[in-house]
CSV table of C-alpha atoms in Angstrom, one decimal:
chain,number,residue,atom,x,y,z
A,18,GLU,CA,0.0,0.0,0.1
A,19,HIS,CA,2.9,2.1,0.4
A,20,MET,CA,3.3,2.3,-3.4
A,21,PHE,CA,0.2,4.6,-3.6
A,22,PHE,CA,1.3,7.3,-1.1
A,23,ASP,CA,3.8,8.7,-3.5
A,24,GLU,CA,2.7,12.3,-4.5
A,25,ASP,CA,2.3,11.3,-8.2
A,26,ARG,CA,-0.2,8.5,-7.3
A,27,ILE,CA,-2.2,9.4,-4.2
A,28,GLN,CA,-4.1,11.8,-6.2
A,29,ALA,CA,-5.5,9.0,-8.3
A,30,MET,CA,-5.9,6.6,-5.3
A,31,ARG,CA,-8.2,9.4,-4.0
A,32,GLU,CA,-10.0,9.8,-7.2
A,33,MET,CA,-10.8,6.1,-7.2
A,34,ILE,CA,-12.1,6.0,-4.0
A,35,LEU,CA,-14.3,9.3,-4.1
A,36,ALA,CA,-15.9,7.9,-7.6
A,37,ASP,CA,-19.4,7.1,-7.5
A,38,ASP,CA,-19.3,4.1,-9.7
A,39,PRO,CA,-17.2,1.4,-11.7
A,40,ARG,CA,-16.8,3.7,-14.4
A,41,GLY,CA,-15.1,6.4,-12.5
A,42,ARG,CA,-13.1,3.8,-10.4
A,43,GLY,CA,-11.7,2.4,-13.8
A,44,ALA,CA,-10.7,5.7,-14.8
A,45,ALA,CA,-8.7,6.6,-11.9
A,46,LEU,CA,-7.3,3.0,-11.9
A,47,ALA,CA,-6.3,3.4,-15.2
A,48,LYS,CA,-3.9,6.3,-14.1
A,49,LEU,CA,-2.5,4.1,-11.3
A,50,LEU,CA,-1.7,1.0,-13.8
A,51,PRO,CA,1.5,2.3,-15.4
A,52,PHE,CA,3.0,3.3,-12.1
A,53,GLN,CA,2.2,0.0,-10.7
A,54,ARG,CA,3.4,-1.8,-13.7
A,55,GLU,CA,6.6,0.1,-13.6
A,56,ASP,CA,7.2,-0.9,-10.1
A,57,PHE,CA,6.6,-4.9,-10.8
A,58,VAL,CA,9.3,-4.4,-13.7
A,59,GLY,CA,11.6,-3.1,-11.4
A,60,ILE,CA,11.0,-5.7,-8.8
A,61,PHE,CA,11.3,-8.6,-11.3
A,62,ARG,CA,14.5,-7.2,-12.9
A,63,GLU,CA,16.1,-6.9,-9.3
A,64,MET,CA,15.2,-10.5,-8.4
A,65,ARG,CA,16.8,-12.0,-11.3
A,66,GLY,CA,14.6,-15.0,-11.8
A,67,LEU,CA,13.9,-15.6,-7.9
A,68,PRO,CA,10.2,-15.9,-7.1
A,69,VAL,CA,8.5,-12.9,-5.9
A,70,THR,CA,5.3,-12.9,-3.7
A,71,ILE,CA,3.1,-9.9,-4.0
A,72,ARG,CA,0.3,-9.3,-1.6
A,73,LEU,CA,-2.5,-7.3,-3.1
A,74,LEU,CA,-3.9,-4.2,-1.5
A,75,ASP,CA,-4.9,-4.6,2.3
A,76,PRO,CA,-5.7,-1.6,4.1
A,77,PRO,CA,-9.1,-0.1,4.3
A,78,LEU,CA,-9.5,2.7,1.7
A,79,HIS,CA,-10.2,5.5,4.5
A,80,GLU,CA,-6.4,5.5,5.2
A,81,PHE,CA,-5.7,7.0,1.9
A,82,LEU,CA,-8.0,10.2,2.4
A,83,PRO,CA,-7.0,13.3,4.0
A,84,THR,CA,-8.5,14.0,7.5
A,85,GLU,CA,-7.5,17.7,8.2
A,86,PRO,CA,-9.7,20.4,7.1
A,87,LYS,CA,-7.0,22.0,5.2
A,88,GLN,CA,-6.2,19.0,3.5
A,89,LEU,CA,-9.8,18.5,2.5
A,90,GLU,CA,-10.0,22.1,1.1
A,91,GLN,CA,-6.8,21.3,-1.0
A,92,LEU,CA,-8.3,18.0,-2.5
A,93,SER,CA,-11.7,19.8,-2.9
A,94,ARG,CA,-9.9,22.0,-5.5
A,95,SER,CA,-7.7,19.7,-7.3
A,96,LEU,CA,-10.5,17.5,-7.9
A,97,GLY,CA,-13.4,20.0,-8.3
A,98,VAL,CA,-15.5,18.3,-5.9
A,99,PRO,CA,-17.4,19.9,-3.1
A,100,VAL,CA,-15.5,19.9,0.4
A,101,GLN,CA,-18.9,18.8,2.0
A,102,LYS,CA,-19.0,15.7,0.0
A,103,LEU,CA,-15.5,15.0,0.6
A,104,ALA,CA,-15.8,15.2,4.2
A,105,GLN,CA,-18.9,13.3,4.0
A,106,ARG,CA,-17.3,10.5,2.0
A,107,THR,CA,-14.3,10.5,4.6
A,108,LYS,CA,-17.0,10.1,7.4
A,109,ASP,CA,-18.8,7.1,5.4
A,110,LEU,CA,-15.5,5.3,5.1
A,111,HIS,CA,-14.3,5.6,8.6
A,112,GLU,CA,-14.4,2.4,10.6
A,113,PHE,CA,-14.3,1.8,14.5
A,114,ASN,CA,-12.4,-1.1,14.0
A,115,PRO,CA,-10.2,-0.9,11.0
A,116,MET,CA,-8.2,-4.2,11.4
A,117,LEU,CA,-11.5,-6.2,11.3
A,118,GLY,CA,-13.1,-3.9,8.8
A,119,HIS,CA,-13.3,-3.4,5.0
A,120,ARG,CA,-9.9,-4.6,3.8
A,121,GLY,CA,-8.2,-7.3,2.2
A,122,VAL,CA,-10.0,-9.7,0.0
A,123,ARG,CA,-13.3,-7.9,1.1
A,124,LEU,CA,-12.1,-5.1,-1.1
A,125,ALA,CA,-12.0,-7.6,-4.1
A,126,ILE,CA,-15.3,-8.6,-3.2
A,127,THR,CA,-17.0,-5.1,-3.4
A,128,PHE,CA,-14.4,-3.5,-5.6
A,129,PRO,CA,-13.1,-6.3,-8.0
A,130,GLU,CA,-11.6,-3.7,-10.4
A,131,ILE,CA,-8.9,-2.8,-7.7
A,132,TYR,CA,-7.6,-6.2,-7.7
A,133,ALA,CA,-7.9,-6.3,-11.4
A,134,MET,CA,-5.8,-3.4,-12.1
A,135,GLN,CA,-3.1,-4.9,-9.9
A,136,VAL,CA,-3.1,-8.3,-11.3
A,137,ARG,CA,-3.0,-6.8,-14.7
A,138,ALA,CA,0.3,-4.5,-13.8
A,139,ILE,CA,1.6,-7.8,-12.4
A,140,LEU,CA,1.1,-9.9,-15.4
A,141,GLU,CA,2.1,-7.2,-17.7
A,142,ALA,CA,5.3,-6.3,-16.0
A,143,ALA,CA,6.3,-10.1,-16.0
A,144,ALA,CA,5.7,-10.5,-19.6
A,145,GLN,CA,7.8,-7.5,-20.2
A,146,VAL,CA,10.7,-8.6,-18.2
A,147,ALA,CA,10.2,-12.4,-19.4
A,148,ALA,CA,10.7,-11.0,-22.9
A,149,GLU,CA,14.1,-9.4,-22.0
A,150,GLY,CA,15.2,-13.0,-21.2
A,151,THR,CA,14.9,-13.2,-17.3
A,152,ASP,CA,13.0,-15.8,-15.8
A,153,VAL,CA,9.9,-14.6,-13.6
A,154,TYR,CA,7.8,-16.2,-10.8
A,155,PRO,CA,5.2,-14.2,-9.5
A,156,GLU,CA,3.1,-15.3,-6.4
A,157,ILE,CA,-0.1,-13.5,-6.1
A,158,MET,CA,-1.2,-13.2,-2.5
A,159,ILE,CA,-4.8,-12.5,-1.5
A,160,PRO,CA,-4.9,-11.2,2.2
A,161,LEU,CA,-7.2,-12.0,5.0
A,162,ALA,CA,-9.3,-14.4,3.3
A,163,ILE,CA,-11.5,-16.5,5.5
A,164,THR,CA,-13.6,-18.6,3.2
A,165,ARG,CA,-12.8,-20.7,0.1
A,166,ALA,CA,-15.6,-18.9,-1.7
A,167,GLU,CA,-13.5,-15.6,-1.2
A,168,LEU,CA,-10.6,-17.1,-2.6
A,169,GLU,CA,-12.6,-18.7,-5.7
A,170,ARG,CA,-13.9,-15.2,-6.3
A,171,ALA,CA,-10.5,-13.8,-6.1
A,172,ARG,CA,-9.0,-16.2,-8.7
A,173,ALA,CA,-11.9,-15.7,-11.1
A,174,ILE,CA,-10.5,-12.1,-11.3
A,175,LEU,CA,-7.1,-13.2,-11.6
A,176,ASP,CA,-7.7,-15.8,-14.4
A,177,GLU,CA,-9.9,-13.3,-16.3
A,178,VAL,CA,-7.2,-10.7,-16.4
A,179,ALA,CA,-4.7,-13.4,-17.2
A,180,ARG,CA,-6.7,-14.3,-20.4
A,181,ASP,CA,-7.1,-10.9,-21.5
A,182,VAL,CA,-3.2,-10.0,-20.8
A,183,HIS,CA,-1.8,-13.2,-22.6
A,184,GLY,CA,-4.3,-12.9,-25.5
A,185,HIS,CA,-2.8,-9.7,-26.2
A,186,GLU,CA,1.1,-10.4,-25.8
A,187,ARG,CA,2.6,-11.3,-28.9
A,188,ARG,CA,4.7,-13.9,-27.9
A,189,ASP,CA,5.1,-17.8,-27.3
A,190,GLY,CA,3.8,-19.0,-23.9
A,191,ALA,CA,2.8,-17.0,-21.0
A,192,VAL,CA,4.2,-16.2,-17.8
A,193,SER,CA,2.6,-18.6,-15.2
A,194,PHE,CA,1.9,-17.6,-11.5
A,195,THR,CA,1.0,-19.1,-8.4
A,196,PHE,CA,-2.0,-18.2,-6.2
A,197,GLY,CA,-2.0,-18.3,-2.5
A,198,THR,CA,-3.3,-16.3,0.8
A,199,MET,CA,-2.5,-15.0,4.0
A,200,ILE,CA,-3.5,-16.8,7.1
A,201,GLU,CA,-4.2,-14.1,9.5
A,202,LEU,CA,-7.4,-14.8,11.4
A,203,PRO,CA,-8.4,-17.9,13.7
A,204,ARG,CA,-11.1,-19.1,11.1
A,205,ALA,CA,-8.7,-19.2,8.4
A,206,ALA,CA,-6.1,-21.4,10.4
A,207,ILE,CA,-8.9,-23.6,11.4
A,208,LEU,CA,-10.3,-24.1,7.7
A,209,ALA,CA,-6.7,-24.3,6.2
A,210,GLY,CA,-7.6,-27.6,4.4
A,211,ASP,CA,-10.4,-26.0,2.6
A,212,LEU,CA,-8.6,-22.9,1.5
A,213,ALA,CA,-5.6,-25.3,0.5
A,214,CYS,CA,-8.1,-26.3,-2.1
A,215,SER,CA,-7.8,-23.1,-3.9
A,216,ALA,CA,-4.6,-21.8,-2.7
A,217,GLU,CA,-1.4,-23.0,-3.8
A,218,PHE,CA,0.7,-21.4,-0.9
A,219,PHE,CA,0.2,-19.9,2.6
A,220,SER,CA,1.8,-17.1,4.1
A,221,PHE,CA,1.0,-16.8,7.7
A,222,GLY,CA,0.6,-13.0,8.7
A,223,THR,CA,1.5,-13.5,12.5
A,224,ASN,CA,1.2,-10.1,13.6
A,225,ASP,CA,-2.7,-9.8,12.5
A,226,LEU,CA,-3.1,-13.5,13.7
A,227,THR,CA,-1.7,-12.6,17.0
A,228,GLN,CA,-3.9,-9.7,17.3
A,229,ALA,CA,-7.1,-11.5,16.5
A,230,THR,CA,-6.4,-14.7,18.6
A,231,MET,CA,-5.5,-13.1,21.7
A,232,GLY,CA,-7.9,-9.9,21.4
A,233,LEU,CA,-5.0,-7.5,21.5
A,234,SER,CA,-4.2,-4.2,19.5
A,235,ARG,CA,-0.8,-4.0,18.5
A,236,ASP,CA,-1.0,-0.4,18.6
A,237,ASP,CA,-2.7,0.0,22.1
A,238,ALA,CA,-1.2,-2.8,24.0
A,239,GLY,CA,1.8,-1.1,24.9
A,240,LYS,CA,0.0,0.5,27.6
A,241,PHE,CA,-0.4,-2.7,29.5
A,242,LEU,CA,1.6,-5.5,28.1
A,243,PRO,CA,5.0,-4.5,29.7
A,244,ALA,CA,3.1,-5.2,33.2
A,245,TYR,CA,2.0,-8.6,31.7
A,246,VAL,CA,5.4,-9.5,30.8
A,247,GLU,CA,7.0,-8.0,34.0
A,248,SER,CA,4.6,-9.8,36.4
A,249,GLY,CA,5.1,-13.2,34.3
A,250,ILE,CA,1.6,-13.4,33.2
A,251,LEU,CA,3.0,-13.7,29.8
A,252,PRO,CA,6.6,-14.9,29.2
A,253,LYS,CA,7.4,-12.2,26.5
A,254,ASP,CA,5.6,-9.6,24.3
A,255,PRO,CA,3.4,-11.5,21.9
A,256,PHE,CA,4.3,-9.4,19.1
A,257,VAL,CA,7.8,-9.9,19.5
A,258,SER,CA,8.1,-13.4,19.9
A,259,LEU,CA,5.3,-15.7,19.0
A,260,ASP,CA,2.7,-17.0,21.5
A,261,GLN,CA,3.7,-20.6,20.9
A,262,GLU,CA,0.7,-22.2,23.0
A,263,GLY,CA,-2.1,-20.1,21.4
A,264,VAL,CA,-1.4,-18.7,18.2
A,265,GLY,CA,1.4,-21.4,17.2
A,266,ALA,CA,-1.1,-24.0,18.1
A,267,LEU,CA,-3.0,-22.4,15.2
A,268,VAL,CA,-0.2,-22.3,12.9
A,269,ALA,CA,0.7,-25.7,13.5
A,270,MET,CA,-3.1,-26.9,13.0
A,271,ALA,CA,-3.1,-24.9,9.5
A,272,VAL,CA,0.2,-26.4,8.5
A,273,GLU,CA,-1.0,-30.0,9.0
A,274,ARG,CA,-4.7,-29.2,7.5
A,275,GLY,CA,-3.1,-27.3,4.6
A,276,ARG,CA,-0.5,-30.1,3.6
A,277,SER,CA,-3.3,-32.8,4.1
A,278,ALA,CA,-5.3,-31.0,1.4
A,279,ARG,CA,-2.6,-29.9,-0.8
A,280,ARG,CA,0.5,-32.0,-0.8
A,281,GLY,CA,3.5,-29.7,-1.3
A,282,ILE,CA,1.9,-26.6,-0.6
A,283,LYS,CA,4.4,-23.8,-0.1
A,284,LEU,CA,4.1,-22.4,3.6
A,285,GLY,CA,6.1,-19.4,5.1
A,286,VAL,CA,5.5,-16.7,7.6
A,287,CYS,CA,5.4,-12.8,6.9
A,288,GLY,CA,6.0,-10.6,9.8
A,289,GLU,CA,8.4,-9.7,12.5
A,290,HIS,CA,8.1,-13.0,14.3
A,291,GLY,CA,10.0,-13.9,11.2
A,292,GLY,CA,13.3,-12.5,12.6
A,293,ASP,CA,12.8,-13.6,16.2
A,294,PRO,CA,15.0,-16.6,16.9
A,295,ALA,CA,12.8,-18.4,19.4
A,296,SER,CA,9.7,-18.2,16.9
A,297,ILE,CA,12.1,-19.2,13.9
A,298,ALA,CA,12.7,-22.3,15.9
A,299,PHE,CA,9.1,-23.0,16.3
A,300,PHE,CA,8.4,-22.2,12.4
A,301,GLN,CA,11.1,-24.7,11.7
A,302,ASN,CA,9.6,-27.6,13.9
A,303,ALA,CA,6.1,-26.7,12.7
A,304,GLY,CA,7.3,-27.5,9.0
A,305,LEU,CA,7.2,-24.0,7.4
A,306,ASP,CA,9.4,-23.6,4.2
A,307,TYR,CA,10.5,-20.0,4.9
A,308,VAL,CA,10.3,-16.8,7.0
A,309,SER,CA,10.2,-13.3,5.9
A,310,CYS,CA,11.1,-10.2,8.0
A,311,SER,CA,12.4,-6.5,7.9
A,312,PRO,CA,15.8,-6.2,6.3
A,313,PHE,CA,17.4,-5.3,9.5
A,314,ARG,CA,16.5,-8.5,11.0
A,315,VAL,CA,17.7,-10.8,8.1
A,316,PRO,CA,21.0,-11.5,9.5
A,317,VAL,CA,20.0,-12.7,12.8
A,318,ALA,CA,17.0,-14.6,11.1
A,319,ARG,CA,19.3,-16.5,8.5
A,320,LEU,CA,21.5,-17.7,11.9
A,321,ALA,CA,18.4,-18.6,13.7
A,322,ALA,CA,17.0,-20.4,11.0
A,323,ALA,CA,20.6,-22.1,10.4
A,324,HIS,CA,20.4,-23.2,14.3
A,325,ALA,CA,17.1,-24.6,14.1
A,326,ALA,CA,17.6,-26.7,11.0
A,327,LEU,CA,20.7,-28.1,12.5
A,328,ARG,CA,18.9,-28.9,15.7
A,329,ALA,CA,16.2,-30.7,13.6
A,330,ARG,CA,18.8,-32.5,11.7
A,331,SER,CA,20.4,-33.5,14.8
A,332,ALA,CA,17.3,-34.8,16.2
A,333,ASP,CA,16.4,-36.9,13.3
A,334,GLY,CA,19.9,-38.6,13.7
A,335,GLY,CA,21.5,-36.7,10.6
A,336,ALA,CA,18.7,-36.9,8.2
A,337,SER,CA,18.5,-33.4,6.5
A,338,THR,CA,15.3,-31.3,7.2
A,339,ALA,CA,16.6,-28.0,5.8
């Protein structure tokens, strides 16, 4: 989502959000398409044939709109829209609990053209870079899914765009992609076997999974979590080191059920837990294929992953598990 906050993009993003119908949203999204395509061309070139996991738009749309009166007045002048209408639209989009609100795949259900634009940018960029002689492996990830029906609806959007893009590409073959989802909510973990019938990979979004499972707001828990840790009620801050008994149990369940439904499904974790040594050891034992985290955590994560793999290998009598 940070791709859309640049000065030359946020205007079109706001035009899309404020549009009254699909036609208006489509016109604004057409302005964003070249920017997105350029982004993905650069990413695919830089990755030089390595797989690239791309999460489609996740946050609620109100996060892209200004809230201060002066900002609303400036937007009103630039768009030619009455400031009262902008203020009302911002009010209408406001959510009391955005973490559980109109975000993730729910955007694709109500505004499928948003995901269609992003997928078009991904596949057109992939075709361009592939034509340059570089292998490209896009992995398109749908956030916040809790039902197989959501994934099937999103997959239909992807397939329709793929048919259109590949039909217009004057070259032999087409760049294939894999389709997956983030496991961020307890229901998704419980129904992982069903989701795996549609998803070819899972990425565990352990930050949101921790919030939803423990009933804690990461943004607000700092007021009381230190007391929980200091008093021993919790061994560690669960947003720093995974709650293995609770959240971890859901991860382990989802791994087992996902692999039972789709043998060889690719499983990983996305979030700061992927840079915590104790959490990495748990993910290794749970059978995940990879962890990802912020760049500054990567050296520690790689070392912790190596240690976890060596311990697992030793426990198995020398058989390689890494």
